[in-house]
Short mmCIF file of C-alpha atoms and ligand atoms in Angstrom, two decimals:
data_model
loop_
_atom_site.label_atom_id
_atom_site.label_comp_id
_atom_site.label_asym_id
_atom_site.label_seq_id
_atom_site.Cartn_x
_atom_site.Cartn_y
_atom_site.Cartn_z
CA MET A 236 -5.86 -8.05 13.26
CA LYS A 237 -1.38 -8.26 13.07
CA ASN A 238 -0.06 -4.87 12.76
CA ILE A 239 2.19 -5.30 9.27
CA LEU A 240 4.45 -2.31 8.05
CA ALA A 241 5.10 -2.67 4.40
CA PRO A 242 8.83 -1.20 3.27
CA SER A 243 7.67 1.75 0.25
CA ILE A 244 10.61 0.25 -2.24
CA LEU A 245 10.32 4.01 -3.57
CA SER A 246 12.33 5.39 -1.61
CA ALA A 247 14.91 2.37 -1.83
CA ASP A 248 18.23 2.38 -3.28
CA PHE A 249 18.27 0.95 -6.39
CA LYS A 250 21.97 0.43 -7.13
CA VAL A 251 21.59 -2.16 -3.55
CA LEU A 252 17.12 -2.64 -4.13
CA GLY A 253 18.27 -6.96 -3.20
CA GLU A 254 19.93 -5.65 -0.44
CA GLN A 255 17.66 -3.44 0.80
CA ILE A 256 14.22 -4.88 0.04
CA ARG A 257 16.88 -8.18 2.81
CA GLN A 258 17.48 -6.17 5.38
CA THR A 259 13.10 -5.19 5.56
CA ALA A 260 13.06 -8.83 5.65
CA ASP A 261 15.24 -10.07 8.15
CA ASN A 262 14.20 -7.55 10.48
CA GLY A 263 10.52 -8.04 11.13
CA ALA A 264 8.23 -6.49 7.35
CA GLY A 265 5.79 -8.64 6.72
CA TYR A 266 5.60 -6.48 2.85
CA LEU A 267 6.96 -4.58 0.30
CA HIS A 268 5.07 -1.51 -1.19
CA PHE A 269 5.90 -1.33 -4.74
CA ASP A 270 5.09 1.80 -6.10
CA VAL A 271 4.04 1.66 -9.88
CA MET A 272 3.36 4.76 -11.56
CA ASP A 273 2.38 5.56 -15.08
CA GLY A 274 2.69 9.92 -15.89
CA MET A 275 -1.45 9.72 -16.60
CA PHE A 276 -2.89 8.98 -13.26
CA VAL A 277 0.14 10.57 -11.07
CA PRO A 278 2.16 13.27 -12.57
CA SER A 279 5.55 10.82 -12.46
CA ILE A 280 7.01 7.53 -14.19
CA SER A 281 8.36 4.51 -11.23
CA PHE A 282 8.90 1.43 -12.38
CA GLY A 283 6.94 -2.07 -13.83
CA MET A 284 6.58 -5.70 -13.77
CA PRO A 285 10.61 -6.35 -15.22
CA VAL A 286 11.75 -4.80 -11.42
CA LEU A 287 9.39 -6.98 -9.73
CA LYS A 288 10.05 -9.84 -11.46
CA SER A 289 13.50 -10.12 -10.89
CA ILE A 290 13.10 -9.12 -6.91
CA GLN A 291 10.79 -12.75 -6.84
CA GLY A 292 12.85 -14.60 -4.37
CA VAL A 293 14.69 -12.07 -2.91
CA SER A 294 12.74 -12.33 0.08
CA ARG A 295 9.01 -13.64 1.46
CA GLN A 296 7.18 -10.90 1.62
CA VAL A 297 3.95 -10.36 0.32
CA MET A 298 4.49 -8.17 -2.66
CA ASP A 299 2.49 -5.38 -1.90
CA VAL A 300 2.06 -4.02 -5.32
CA HIS A 301 0.27 -0.39 -5.68
CA LEU A 302 -0.64 0.56 -9.32
CA MET A 303 -1.58 3.65 -9.83
CA VAL A 304 -1.96 3.68 -13.11
CA THR A 305 -5.35 4.87 -15.07
CA GLU A 306 -7.54 2.45 -16.63
CA PRO A 307 -5.50 -0.35 -14.28
CA ILE A 308 -7.76 -3.82 -15.31
CA ARG A 309 -5.21 -3.45 -18.25
CA TYR A 310 -2.18 -4.67 -16.53
CA VAL A 311 -3.62 -7.27 -13.68
CA GLU A 312 -2.62 -10.58 -15.37
CA ALA A 313 1.11 -9.37 -15.99
CA PHE A 314 1.16 -8.08 -12.04
CA GLN A 315 0.22 -11.42 -11.65
CA GLU A 316 2.76 -13.32 -13.88
CA ALA A 317 5.63 -10.49 -12.39
CA GLY A 318 5.25 -11.46 -8.65
CA ALA A 319 1.99 -9.55 -7.65
CA ASP A 320 0.23 -11.27 -4.26
CA LEU A 321 -1.51 -7.66 -3.42
CA LEU A 322 -2.63 -5.44 -5.37
CA THR A 323 -3.98 -2.73 -5.21
CA VAL A 324 -5.96 -0.65 -7.52
CA HIS A 325 -6.90 3.57 -7.23
CA LEU A 326 -11.34 3.74 -7.53
CA GLU A 327 -11.00 6.84 -8.98
CA ALA A 328 -8.28 5.38 -12.14
CA CYS A 329 -10.79 2.28 -12.91
CA GLU A 330 -13.74 2.77 -15.69
CA ASP A 331 -15.41 -0.16 -13.56
CA ILE A 332 -14.16 -1.15 -10.75
CA GLN A 333 -15.89 -3.75 -9.69
CA ALA A 334 -14.89 -5.22 -13.39
CA THR A 335 -11.38 -5.00 -12.51
CA LEU A 336 -11.96 -6.39 -8.59
CA ASP A 337 -13.29 -10.03 -10.07
CA LYS A 338 -9.81 -9.77 -12.83
CA ILE A 339 -7.71 -9.89 -9.48
CA HIS A 340 -8.95 -12.47 -7.53
CA SER A 341 -10.31 -14.09 -11.49
CA CYS A 342 -6.28 -14.35 -11.24
CA GLY A 343 -5.76 -15.48 -7.70
CA MET A 344 -4.44 -12.83 -6.37
CA LYS A 345 -5.98 -10.16 -3.18
CA ALA A 346 -7.20 -7.23 -3.51
CA GLY A 347 -7.13 -3.79 -2.40
CA VAL A 348 -8.85 -0.77 -2.71
CA SER A 349 -7.07 2.84 -2.62
CA ILE A 350 -8.55 6.34 -2.02
CA LYS A 351 -6.67 9.48 -3.04
CA PRO A 352 -6.72 12.27 -0.11
CA GLY A 353 -9.80 14.29 -1.86
CA THR A 354 -11.50 11.22 -2.28
CA PRO A 355 -14.24 10.47 0.69
CA VAL A 356 -15.04 7.03 1.94
CA ASP A 357 -17.76 7.16 1.05
CA ALA A 358 -17.13 5.83 -2.09
CA LEU A 359 -15.86 3.17 -0.96
CA TYR A 360 -19.63 1.95 -0.05
CA PRO A 361 -20.73 0.35 -3.60
CA ILE A 362 -17.92 -2.00 -2.78
CA LEU A 363 -16.53 -2.46 0.76
CA ASP A 364 -17.34 -6.45 0.57
CA GLN A 365 -15.37 -6.75 -2.67
CA ALA A 366 -12.05 -6.21 -1.14
CA GLU A 367 -9.07 -7.55 1.51
CA MET A 368 -8.04 -4.06 1.44
CA PHE A 369 -7.79 -0.28 1.50
CA LEU A 370 -5.53 1.78 0.80
CA ILE A 371 -5.99 5.13 2.62
CA MET A 372 -3.57 8.41 1.02
CA SER A 373 -1.55 10.34 3.55
CA VAL A 374 -0.21 12.03 0.65
CA GLU A 375 -1.48 12.82 -2.82
CA PRO A 376 -0.06 10.30 -4.40
CA GLY A 377 3.21 10.26 -6.86
CA PHE A 378 6.01 11.25 -5.15
CA GLY A 379 7.95 9.62 -1.91
CA GLY A 380 8.77 12.02 1.37
CA GLN A 381 6.02 13.78 1.06
CA ALA A 382 4.44 15.88 4.44
CA PHE A 383 1.55 13.42 6.21
CA ILE A 384 -2.00 14.95 6.03
CA PRO A 385 -3.27 15.52 9.07
CA GLN A 386 -7.22 14.71 7.97
CA SER A 387 -6.39 11.44 6.37
CA LEU A 388 -7.04 9.89 10.58
CA ASN A 389 -11.10 10.97 10.51
CA LYS A 390 -11.53 8.48 6.80
CA ILE A 391 -9.13 5.74 8.59
CA ARG A 392 -11.89 6.06 11.52
CA ASP A 393 -14.31 6.18 9.57
CA LEU A 394 -14.04 3.35 6.92
CA LYS A 395 -13.55 1.75 10.26
CA VAL A 396 -16.43 2.39 11.60
CA LEU A 397 -17.92 2.05 7.97
CA LEU A 398 -15.97 -1.86 8.06
CA GLU A 399 -17.32 -2.96 11.71
CA GLU A 400 -20.98 -1.59 11.05
CA LYS A 401 -20.54 -4.08 8.11
CA LYS A 402 -17.87 -6.92 9.91
CA LEU A 403 -15.88 -6.62 7.41
CA ASP A 404 -12.92 -7.96 8.10
CA SER A 405 -10.55 -6.31 5.83
CA ASP A 406 -6.96 -3.85 6.37
CA ILE A 407 -7.13 -0.64 6.35
CA GLU A 408 -3.42 -0.17 4.62
CA VAL A 409 -2.00 3.43 4.92
CA ASP A 410 0.35 5.11 2.64
CA GLY A 411 2.55 8.65 3.28
CA GLY A 412 4.16 11.05 5.20
CA ILE A 413 4.46 8.28 7.89
CA TYR A 414 7.49 7.99 10.22
CA LEU A 415 7.56 7.19 13.62
CA THR A 416 6.98 10.12 15.67
CA ASN A 417 3.38 9.93 13.53
CA VAL A 418 2.60 5.82 12.95
CA GLY A 419 1.12 4.96 16.94
CA GLU A 420 -1.41 7.55 16.27
CA VAL A 421 -2.26 5.91 12.44
CA LEU A 422 -2.02 3.11 13.96
CA SER A 423 -5.20 3.91 16.76
CA ALA A 424 -6.75 5.62 13.99
CA GLY A 425 -7.37 1.73 12.85
CA ALA A 426 -4.71 0.92 9.99
CA ASN A 427 -3.43 -1.76 10.20
CA VAL A 428 -0.46 -1.95 7.08
CA ILE A 429 1.69 0.64 8.03
CA VAL A 430 3.46 1.60 4.25
CA ALA A 431 6.58 3.39 4.77
CA GLY A 432 9.07 4.91 1.78
CA SER A 433 12.17 7.49 3.25
CA ALA A 434 11.60 7.18 6.85
CA VAL A 435 12.75 3.57 6.34
CA PHE A 436 15.00 3.59 3.76
CA HIS A 437 17.26 6.93 5.23
CA GLY A 438 19.33 6.36 6.73
CA ASP A 439 19.72 2.83 8.58
CA ILE A 440 17.28 0.96 7.10
CA GLY A 441 17.83 -2.16 9.94
CA GLU A 442 17.88 0.32 13.03
CA ASN A 443 14.39 1.74 11.10
CA VAL A 444 12.56 -1.08 10.71
CA ARG A 445 12.97 -2.65 13.98
CA GLY A 446 12.10 1.16 15.49
CA PHE A 447 8.32 1.23 13.29
CA MET A 448 7.98 -2.70 14.89
CA GLU A 449 8.81 -1.66 18.61
CA ILE A 450 5.92 0.53 17.99
CA LEU A 451 3.59 -1.84 16.05
CA LYS A 452 3.79 -5.43 18.07
CA LYS A 453 3.16 -2.50 21.31
CA ASN A 454 -0.20 -1.29 19.17
C1 DX5 B 542 3.58 8.49 -3.49
C2 DX5 B 542 3.49 6.44 -3.14
C3 DX5 B 542 4.39 6.11 -0.96
C4 DX5 B 542 5.04 6.41 -1.25
C5 DX5 B 542 5.42 6.73 0.52
O1 DX5 B 542 2.51 8.26 -3.94
O2 DX5 B 542 2.36 5.13 -3.18
O3 DX5 B 542 4.23 4.48 -0.93
O4 DX5 B 542 6.29 5.68 -1.78
O5 DX5 B 542 6.67 7.74 0.49
P1 DX5 B 542 7.25 8.64 2.35
O6 DX5 B 542 7.36 7.09 3.12
O7 DX5 B 542 8.27 8.82 2.03
O8 DX5 B 542 5.62 9.28 2.79
ZN1 ZN B 543 2.40 3.73 -2.68
#
């Protein structure tokens, strides 16, 4: 399974967003992580469909949209139309997770399911074969720049075992507080899609992405 870097544009400089996205793509980041926050499911408000639409065509990266939104089924079609390729919803935010995943698939997108730090991996058990990716939050969702929660490593390992037991090759994405210094242990625990916001967009973007890609290629 290929290791993929998904820079989170929440930490980007929106005055020069297009240019910064291109820098991440030119240096090897295969996904672009797009953090949508509604101020209800999480305390912050970030951005939504108009911004996603405006960056279509800037790069050929997979638009990895992370919906930190209450009852996300309401927005599945709108995000598909705005350019999402992969739509991740929070298990905790869905009245009916199966209906939400079915809707994502019927709109032609890949589906992801995310769980917050306080939600056990076992909660994913009923839908393990219903999504192409599972997102383990390694910070409380809502803000960039937080510290990695070490207990996340056990959750990644547990999820990896569960997927292997069921012979499922879904991706495991991890998101929050990941830097060049700790990405190696996140990969060793079983993740293959790495989200990084501050670690990519603060400082020299090209250098930061190349640093991650070097480690991802080695693991
Ligand atoms: C937090 C978001 C993350 C965040 C990552 O709710 O889901 O994607 O932007 O930012 P860093 O890498 O700075 O922790
Ligand atoms: Zn995210």
